[in-house]
PDB file of C-alpha atoms and ligand atoms in Angstrom:
ATOM      1  CA  MET A  23      -0.036  -0.081  -0.054  1.00 95.00           C
ATOM      2  CA  LYS A  24       1.629   3.271  -1.115  1.00 98.00           C
ATOM      3  CA  LYS A  25       0.983   6.564   0.475  1.00 98.00           C
ATOM      4  CA  ILE A  26       0.577   9.704  -1.489  1.00 98.00           C
ATOM      5  CA  LEU A  27       0.645  13.246   0.167  1.00 98.00           C
ATOM      6  CA  ILE A  28      -1.293  15.716  -1.941  1.00 99.00           C
ATOM      7  CA  THR A  29      -0.859  19.359  -0.787  1.00 99.00           C
ATOM      8  CA  GLY A  30      -3.057  22.360  -1.661  1.00 98.00           C
ATOM      9  CA  PHE A  31      -2.173  26.084  -1.448  1.00 98.00           C
ATOM     10  CA  GLU A  32      -4.321  28.508   0.386  1.00 98.00           C
ATOM     11  CA  PRO A  33      -6.101  31.527  -1.298  1.00 98.00           C
ATOM     12  CA  PHE A  34      -3.916  34.271  -2.372  1.00 98.00           C
ATOM     13  CA  GLY A  35      -3.886  37.615  -4.324  1.00 96.00           C
ATOM     14  CA  GLY A  36      -7.072  38.852  -2.704  1.00 95.00           C
ATOM     15  CA  GLU A  37      -9.150  35.825  -3.746  1.00 96.00           C
ATOM     16  CA  ASN A  38     -11.073  33.824  -1.074  1.00 96.00           C
ATOM     17  CA  VAL A  39     -10.788  30.380  -2.614  1.00 98.00           C
ATOM     18  CA  ASN A  40      -7.906  28.393  -4.088  1.00 98.00           C
ATOM     19  CA  PRO A  41      -9.179  25.390  -6.083  1.00 98.00           C
ATOM     20  CA  ALA A  42      -6.054  23.496  -4.862  1.00 98.00           C
ATOM     21  CA  LEU A  43      -7.208  23.812  -1.205  1.00 98.00           C
ATOM     22  CA  GLU A  44     -10.838  23.016  -2.097  1.00 98.00           C
ATOM     23  CA  ALA A  45      -9.604  19.762  -3.894  1.00 98.00           C
ATOM     24  CA  VAL A  46      -7.345  18.452  -1.276  1.00 98.00           C
ATOM     25  CA  THR A  47     -10.042  18.932   1.416  1.00 98.00           C
ATOM     26  CA  LYS A  48     -12.120  16.339  -0.709  1.00 98.00           C
ATOM     27  CA  LEU A  49      -9.229  13.982  -1.250  1.00 98.00           C
ATOM     28  CA  GLU A  50      -8.123  13.608   2.407  1.00 98.00           C
ATOM     29  CA  GLY A  51      -8.214   9.902   3.385  1.00 98.00           C
ATOM     30  CA  LEU A  52      -9.417   8.701   0.138  1.00 98.00           C
ATOM     31  CA  ALA A  53      -8.317   5.114  -1.005  1.00 98.00           C
ATOM     32  CA  ILE A  54      -7.215   4.508  -4.597  1.00 98.00           C
ATOM     33  CA  ASN A  55      -5.985   1.171  -6.223  1.00 98.00           C
ATOM     34  CA  GLY A  56      -2.870   0.227  -4.117  1.00 98.00           C
ATOM     35  CA  GLY A  57      -2.747   3.416  -2.184  1.00 98.00           C
ATOM     36  CA  GLU A  58      -4.119   6.048   0.146  1.00 98.00           C
ATOM     37  CA  ILE A  59      -4.156   9.837  -0.087  1.00 98.00           C
ATOM     38  CA  VAL A  60      -3.166  12.009   2.773  1.00 98.00           C
ATOM     39  CA  THR A  61      -3.260  16.009   2.442  1.00 98.00           C
ATOM     40  CA  CYS A  62      -2.011  19.182   3.958  1.00 98.00           C
ATOM     41  CA  SER A  63      -2.805  22.838   3.343  1.00 98.00           C
ATOM     42  CA  VAL A  64       0.091  25.257   2.445  1.00 98.00           C
ATOM     43  CA  PRO A  65       0.265  28.920   3.028  1.00 98.00           C
ATOM     44  CA  VAL A  66       1.200  31.124   0.132  1.00 98.00           C
ATOM     45  CA  VAL A  67       4.361  32.437   1.853  1.00 98.00           C
ATOM     46  CA  TYR A  68       7.755  31.887   0.648  1.00 96.00           C
ATOM     47  CA  ARG A  69       9.948  29.570   2.788  1.00 97.00           C
ATOM     48  CA  LYS A  70       7.008  28.834   4.978  1.00 98.00           C
ATOM     49  CA  SER A  71       5.405  27.039   2.150  1.00 98.00           C
ATOM     50  CA  ILE A  72       8.347  24.678   2.054  1.00 98.00           C
ATOM     51  CA  GLU A  73       8.425  24.286   5.850  1.00 98.00           C
ATOM     52  CA  ALA A  74       4.743  23.172   5.907  1.00 98.00           C
ATOM     53  CA  VAL A  75       5.224  20.594   3.250  1.00 99.00           C
ATOM     54  CA  ILE A  76       8.399  19.104   4.895  1.00 98.00           C
ATOM     55  CA  LYS A  77       6.692  18.923   8.172  1.00 98.00           C
ATOM     56  CA  ALA A  78       3.845  16.919   6.488  1.00 98.00           C
ATOM     57  CA  ILE A  79       6.294  14.656   4.768  1.00 98.00           C
ATOM     58  CA  LYS A  80       7.982  14.015   8.202  1.00 98.00           C
ATOM     59  CA  LEU A  81       4.589  13.304   9.721  1.00 98.00           C
ATOM     60  CA  HIS A  82       3.132  11.019   7.013  1.00 98.00           C
ATOM     61  CA  GLN A  83       6.327   9.399   5.654  1.00 98.00           C
ATOM     62  CA  PRO A  84       4.648   9.237   2.197  1.00 98.00           C
ATOM     63  CA  ASP A  85       5.964   7.256  -1.013  1.00 98.00           C
ATOM     64  CA  TYR A  86       4.978  10.222  -3.226  1.00 98.00           C
ATOM     65  CA  VAL A  87       4.287  13.837  -2.921  1.00 99.00           C
ATOM     66  CA  ILE A  88       2.129  15.914  -5.341  1.00 99.00           C
ATOM     67  CA  THR A  89       2.082  19.614  -4.622  1.00 99.00           C
ATOM     68  CA  VAL A  90      -0.868  21.422  -6.229  1.00 99.00           C
ATOM     69  CA  GLY A  91      -1.546  25.081  -6.991  1.00 98.00           C
ATOM     70  CA  GLN A  92      -3.754  27.215  -9.104  1.00 98.00           C
ATOM     71  CA  ALA A  93      -2.768  28.653 -12.345  1.00 98.00           C
ATOM     72  CA  ALA A  94      -5.162  31.396 -13.792  1.00 98.00           C
ATOM     73  CA  GLY A  95      -5.386  31.464 -17.440  1.00 98.00           C
ATOM     74  CA  ARG A  96      -4.825  27.453 -17.987  1.00 98.00           C
ATOM     75  CA  ALA A  97      -7.599  25.369 -19.236  1.00 98.00           C
ATOM     76  CA  ALA A  98      -5.950  21.978 -18.344  1.00 98.00           C
ATOM     77  CA  ILE A  99      -4.505  20.140 -15.516  1.00 98.00           C
ATOM     78  CA  THR A 100      -0.838  20.615 -16.033  1.00 98.00           C
ATOM     79  CA  PRO A 101       1.972  18.576 -14.421  1.00 98.00           C
ATOM     80  CA  GLU A 102       5.111  20.811 -14.348  1.00 98.00           C
ATOM     81  CA  ARG A 103       8.244  19.406 -15.978  1.00 98.00           C
ATOM     82  CA  VAL A 104      10.846  21.593 -14.070  1.00 98.00           C
ATOM     83  CA  ALA A 105      11.442  23.883 -11.090  1.00 98.00           C
ATOM     84  CA  ILE A 106      13.845  26.834 -11.595  1.00 98.00           C
ATOM     85  CA  ASN A 107      16.111  28.267  -8.890  1.00 98.00           C
ATOM     86  CA  VAL A 108      14.791  31.895  -8.932  1.00 98.00           C
ATOM     87  CA  ASP A 109      12.117  33.756  -6.981  1.00 98.00           C
ATOM     88  CA  ASP A 110      10.725  36.830  -8.990  1.00 98.00           C
ATOM     89  CA  TYR A 111       7.311  37.737  -7.661  1.00 98.00           C
ATOM     90  CA  ARG A 112       4.896  39.832  -9.624  1.00 97.00           C
ATOM     91  CA  ILE A 113       2.753  40.176  -6.561  1.00 98.00           C
ATOM     92  CA  LYS A 114       3.447  40.000  -2.779  1.00 98.00           C
ATOM     93  CA  ASP A 115       2.817  36.631  -1.034  1.00 98.00           C
ATOM     94  CA  ASN A 116       0.331  36.451   1.858  1.00 98.00           C
ATOM     95  CA  GLU A 117       2.784  37.942   4.346  1.00 98.00           C
ATOM     96  CA  GLY A 118       3.773  40.876   2.139  1.00 98.00           C
ATOM     97  CA  ASN A 119       7.023  39.319   0.781  1.00 98.00           C
ATOM     98  CA  GLN A 120       7.947  40.405  -2.844  1.00 98.00           C
ATOM     99  CA  ILE A 121      11.130  38.557  -3.708  1.00 98.00           C
ATOM    100  CA  VAL A 122      12.687  39.851  -7.026  1.00 98.00           C
ATOM    101  CA  ASP A 123      15.521  38.163  -8.796  1.00 98.00           C
ATOM    102  CA  GLU A 124      16.891  36.004  -5.791  1.00 98.00           C
ATOM    103  CA  LEU A 125      18.008  32.376  -5.902  1.00 98.00           C
ATOM    104  CA  ILE A 126      15.876  30.059  -3.969  1.00 98.00           C
ATOM    105  CA  ASN A 127      18.870  28.203  -2.773  1.00 98.00           C
ATOM    106  CA  GLU A 128      22.458  29.568  -2.999  1.00 97.00           C
ATOM    107  CA  ASN A 129      23.887  26.162  -3.207  1.00 95.00           C
ATOM    108  CA  GLY A 130      21.315  24.426  -5.202  1.00 98.00           C
ATOM    109  CA  PRO A 131      21.463  23.703  -8.968  1.00 98.00           C
ATOM    110  CA  SER A 132      19.700  25.911 -11.657  1.00 98.00           C
ATOM    111  CA  ALA A 133      16.816  23.590 -11.860  1.00 98.00           C
ATOM    112  CA  TYR A 134      15.295  20.380 -10.765  1.00 98.00           C
ATOM    113  CA  PHE A 135      13.082  18.094 -12.856  1.00 98.00           C
ATOM    114  CA  SER A 136       9.922  16.575 -11.543  1.00 98.00           C
ATOM    115  CA  THR A 137      10.465  12.985 -10.096  1.00 98.00           C
ATOM    116  CA  LEU A 138       6.727  12.006 -11.031  1.00 98.00           C
ATOM    117  CA  PRO A 139       5.852  10.155 -14.146  1.00 98.00           C
ATOM    118  CA  ILE A 140       4.556  13.471 -15.880  1.00 98.00           C
ATOM    119  CA  LYS A 141       3.662  12.025 -19.306  1.00 98.00           C
ATOM    120  CA  ALA A 142       1.910   8.934 -17.733  1.00 98.00           C
ATOM    121  CA  ILE A 143      -0.205  11.345 -15.606  1.00 98.00           C
ATOM    122  CA  VAL A 144      -1.113  13.387 -18.720  1.00 98.00           C
ATOM    123  CA  LYS A 145      -2.049  10.332 -20.756  1.00 98.00           C
ATOM    124  CA  SER A 146      -4.269   8.961 -17.918  1.00 98.00           C
ATOM    125  CA  LEU A 147      -6.095  12.250 -17.545  1.00 98.00           C
ATOM    126  CA  GLN A 148      -6.524  12.660 -21.325  1.00 98.00           C
ATOM    127  CA  ASP A 149      -7.782   8.991 -21.707  1.00 98.00           C
ATOM    128  CA  LYS A 150     -10.387   9.761 -19.061  1.00 98.00           C
ATOM    129  CA  GLY A 151     -11.561  12.994 -21.070  1.00 98.00           C
ATOM    130  CA  ILE A 152      -9.982  15.488 -18.516  1.00 98.00           C
ATOM    131  CA  PRO A 153      -7.882  18.163 -20.176  1.00 98.00           C
ATOM    132  CA  ALA A 154      -4.258  17.845 -19.475  1.00 98.00           C
ATOM    133  CA  GLN A 155      -0.919  18.778 -20.880  1.00 97.00           C
ATOM    134  CA  VAL A 156       2.785  19.035 -19.595  1.00 98.00           C
ATOM    135  CA  SER A 157       3.706  22.382 -18.549  1.00 98.00           C
ATOM    136  CA  ASN A 158       7.281  23.582 -19.053  1.00 98.00           C
ATOM    137  CA  THR A 159       7.128  26.414 -16.527  1.00 98.00           C
ATOM    138  CA  ALA A 160       5.792  26.667 -13.068  1.00 98.00           C
ATOM    139  CA  GLY A 161       6.310  30.312 -13.133  1.00 98.00           C
ATOM    140  CA  THR A 162       8.527  32.323 -10.646  1.00 98.00           C
ATOM    141  CA  TYR A 163       6.105  32.823  -7.683  1.00 98.00           C
ATOM    142  CA  VAL A 164       5.543  30.713  -4.742  1.00 98.00           C
ATOM    143  CA  CYS A 165       4.340  27.504  -6.551  1.00 98.00           C
ATOM    144  CA  ASN A 166       7.870  27.307  -8.407  1.00 98.00           C
ATOM    145  CA  HIS A 167       9.518  28.139  -4.981  1.00 98.00           C
ATOM    146  CA  LEU A 168       7.725  25.216  -3.249  1.00 98.00           C
ATOM    147  CA  PHE A 169       8.185  23.000  -6.122  1.00 99.00           C
ATOM    148  CA  TYR A 170      12.099  23.719  -6.180  1.00 98.00           C
ATOM    149  CA  GLY A 171      12.303  23.647  -2.436  1.00 98.00           C
ATOM    150  CA  ILE A 172      10.793  20.159  -2.178  1.00 98.00           C
ATOM    151  CA  GLN A 173      12.816  18.898  -5.009  1.00 98.00           C
ATOM    152  CA  HIS A 174      15.848  20.015  -3.185  1.00 98.00           C
ATOM    153  CA  PHE A 175      14.683  18.593   0.157  1.00 98.00           C
ATOM    154  CA  LEU A 176      13.945  15.175  -1.418  1.00 98.00           C
ATOM    155  CA  LYS A 177      17.129  15.228  -3.775  1.00 97.00           C
ATOM    156  CA  ASP A 178      18.585  12.164  -1.943  1.00 97.00           C
ATOM    157  CA  SER A 179      15.632  10.348  -1.079  1.00 97.00           C
ATOM    158  CA  HIS A 180      13.401   7.569  -2.766  1.00 97.00           C
ATOM    159  CA  ILE A 181      10.256   9.829  -2.295  1.00 98.00           C
ATOM    160  CA  GLY A 182       9.021  11.038  -5.679  1.00 98.00           C
ATOM    161  CA  HIS A 183       7.675  14.540  -5.947  1.00 98.00           C
ATOM    162  CA  GLY A 184       6.171  16.866  -8.561  1.00 98.00           C
ATOM    163  CA  PHE A 185       3.985  19.874  -8.833  1.00 99.00           C
ATOM    164  CA  ILE A 186       0.644  20.138 -10.745  1.00 99.00           C
ATOM    165  CA  HIS A 187      -1.065  23.403 -11.599  1.00 98.00           C
ATOM    166  CA  ILE A 188      -4.910  23.355 -12.015  1.00 98.00           C
ATOM    167  CA  PRO A 189      -7.237  25.809 -13.632  1.00 98.00           C
ATOM    168  CA  LEU A 190      -9.592  28.289 -11.663  1.00 98.00           C
ATOM    169  CA  LEU A 191     -12.999  27.230 -10.492  1.00 98.00           C
ATOM    170  CA  PRO A 192     -16.075  28.666 -12.252  1.00 98.00           C
ATOM    171  CA  ILE A 193     -16.844  30.640  -8.994  1.00 97.00           C
ATOM    172  CA  GLN A 194     -13.554  32.491  -9.605  1.00 97.00           C
ATOM    173  CA  ALA A 195     -14.443  33.702 -13.076  1.00 96.00           C
ATOM    174  CA  PRO A 196     -18.130  34.548 -12.923  1.00 94.00           C
ATOM    175  CA  GLU A 197     -18.053  36.607 -16.173  1.00 96.00           C
ATOM    176  CA  GLY A 198     -16.675  33.614 -18.037  1.00 94.00           C
ATOM    177  CA  ASN A 199     -13.660  35.440 -19.289  1.00 96.00           C
ATOM    178  CA  GLN A 200     -11.168  32.945 -18.004  1.00 97.00           C
ATOM    179  CA  PRO A 201     -10.901  29.147 -18.507  1.00 98.00           C
ATOM    180  CA  THR A 202     -12.132  27.035 -15.617  1.00 98.00           C
ATOM    181  CA  LEU A 203     -12.668  23.412 -14.459  1.00 98.00           C
ATOM    182  CA  SER A 204     -15.290  22.130 -12.128  1.00 98.00           C
ATOM    183  CA  LEU A 205     -14.281  21.111  -8.740  1.00 98.00           C
ATOM    184  CA  ASP A 206     -15.555  17.588  -9.383  1.00 98.00           C
ATOM    185  CA  LEU A 207     -13.346  17.259 -12.468  1.00 98.00           C
ATOM    186  CA  ILE A 208     -10.281  18.800 -10.581  1.00 98.00           C
ATOM    187  CA  VAL A 209     -10.746  16.290  -7.766  1.00 98.00           C
ATOM    188  CA  GLU A 210     -11.214  13.445 -10.212  1.00 98.00           C
ATOM    189  CA  GLY A 211      -8.049  14.593 -12.088  1.00 98.00           C
ATOM    190  CA  LEU A 212      -6.009  14.549  -9.019  1.00 98.00           C
ATOM    191  CA  LYS A 213      -7.266  11.194  -8.115  1.00 98.00           C
ATOM    192  CA  VAL A 214      -6.272   9.945 -11.672  1.00 98.00           C
ATOM    193  CA  ALA A 215      -2.938  11.645 -11.398  1.00 98.00           C
ATOM    194  CA  ALA A 216      -2.196   9.843  -7.970  1.00 98.00           C
ATOM    195  CA  GLN A 217      -3.365   6.537  -9.580  1.00 98.00           C
ATOM    196  CA  ALA A 218      -1.026   7.224 -12.527  1.00 98.00           C
ATOM    197  CA  VAL A 219       1.859   7.826 -10.104  1.00 98.00           C
ATOM    198  CA  ILE A 220       1.357   4.414  -8.320  1.00 98.00           C
ATOM    199  CA  ASP A 221       0.852   2.629 -11.541  1.00 98.00           C
ATOM    200  CA  ASN A 222       3.978   3.988 -13.392  1.00 98.00           C
ATOM    201  CA  GLU A 223       7.152   3.379 -11.468  1.00 95.00           C
ATOM    202  CA  ILE A 224       8.867   4.477 -14.819  1.00 96.00           C
ATOM    203  CA  ASP A 225       7.366   7.201 -17.005  1.00 97.00           C
ATOM    204  CA  ILE A 226       6.009   6.482 -20.388  1.00 96.00           C
ATOM    205  CA  ALA A 227       7.327   8.343 -23.600  1.00 94.00           C
ATOM    206  CA  PHE A 228       5.003  10.313 -25.894  1.00 89.00           C
ATOM    207  CA  SER A 229       5.305  13.548 -27.382  1.00 90.00           C
ATOM    208  CA  SER A 230       3.631  16.258 -25.305  1.00 86.00           C
ATOM    209  CA  GLY A 231       6.240  19.141 -25.984  1.00 84.00           C
ATOM    210  CA  SER A 232       5.549  22.477 -27.306  1.00 87.00           C
ATOM    211  CA  ILE A 233       7.032  24.825 -29.917  1.00 90.00           C
ATOM    212  CA  CYS A 234       7.377  28.503 -29.186  1.00 88.00           C
TER     213      CYS A 234
HETATM  214  N1  PCA B 306      -0.658  29.441  -7.258  1.00 62.98           N
HETATM  215  C1  PCA B 306       0.529  30.341  -7.245  1.00 62.98           C
HETATM  216  C2  PCA B 306       0.954  30.384  -5.701  1.00 62.98           C
HETATM  217  C3  PCA B 306      -0.132  29.732  -5.012  1.00 62.98           C
HETATM  218  C4  PCA B 306      -1.044  28.957  -6.082  1.00 62.98           C
HETATM  219  O1  PCA B 306      -1.988  28.307  -5.749  1.00 62.98           O
HETATM  220  C5  PCA B 306       1.513  30.151  -8.188  1.00 62.98           C
HETATM  221  O2  PCA B 306       1.246  29.645  -9.230  1.00 62.98           O
HETATM  222  O3  PCA B 306       2.675  30.602  -7.951  1.00 62.98           O
END
């Protein structure tokens, strides 16, 4: 039986919901095939976000970790390929920090790749009719900060980790001028992603790249 820790960010940027937190609340304690999901919420505060997830890893001793955050403007569930070693915040975090052009870790490499099977996750989602694609940038805000920080923390460990960005909820875009996905589909999508992680010790290869 594998244990998967799925974490969700709190609301930020003046909003009062974050689909990531809404979804993980519904995923807590859920059984999937060969595994069980545990969850935790994460503050949108640089450094503290990493500390919160490290605390949950120490508490739950999971086999895999999926960190999740919202990405306004995206229409699909997007496993991130890479975390980069830079903070460059367009807006303040929830404690007023606005870090510009600083390394996340002075002794760390420029980037870390996800250690989850991102292609298998995308294929499983697409096969179920849930929109999904690989993303090649997690931005330079707190999501990338957390992604990088947890990859760094787990770099010598057997625990796999990756970050997934999800679209807004319909309630966050009442005028219909932004792409959204229902909470039910997001919850189902994260369950499918967790199952793909358990079922694919080694990632599958298929083209899901992009051309600029
Ligand atoms: N999304 C933000 C931070 C928290 C969240 O859910 C991001 O993409 O950096």
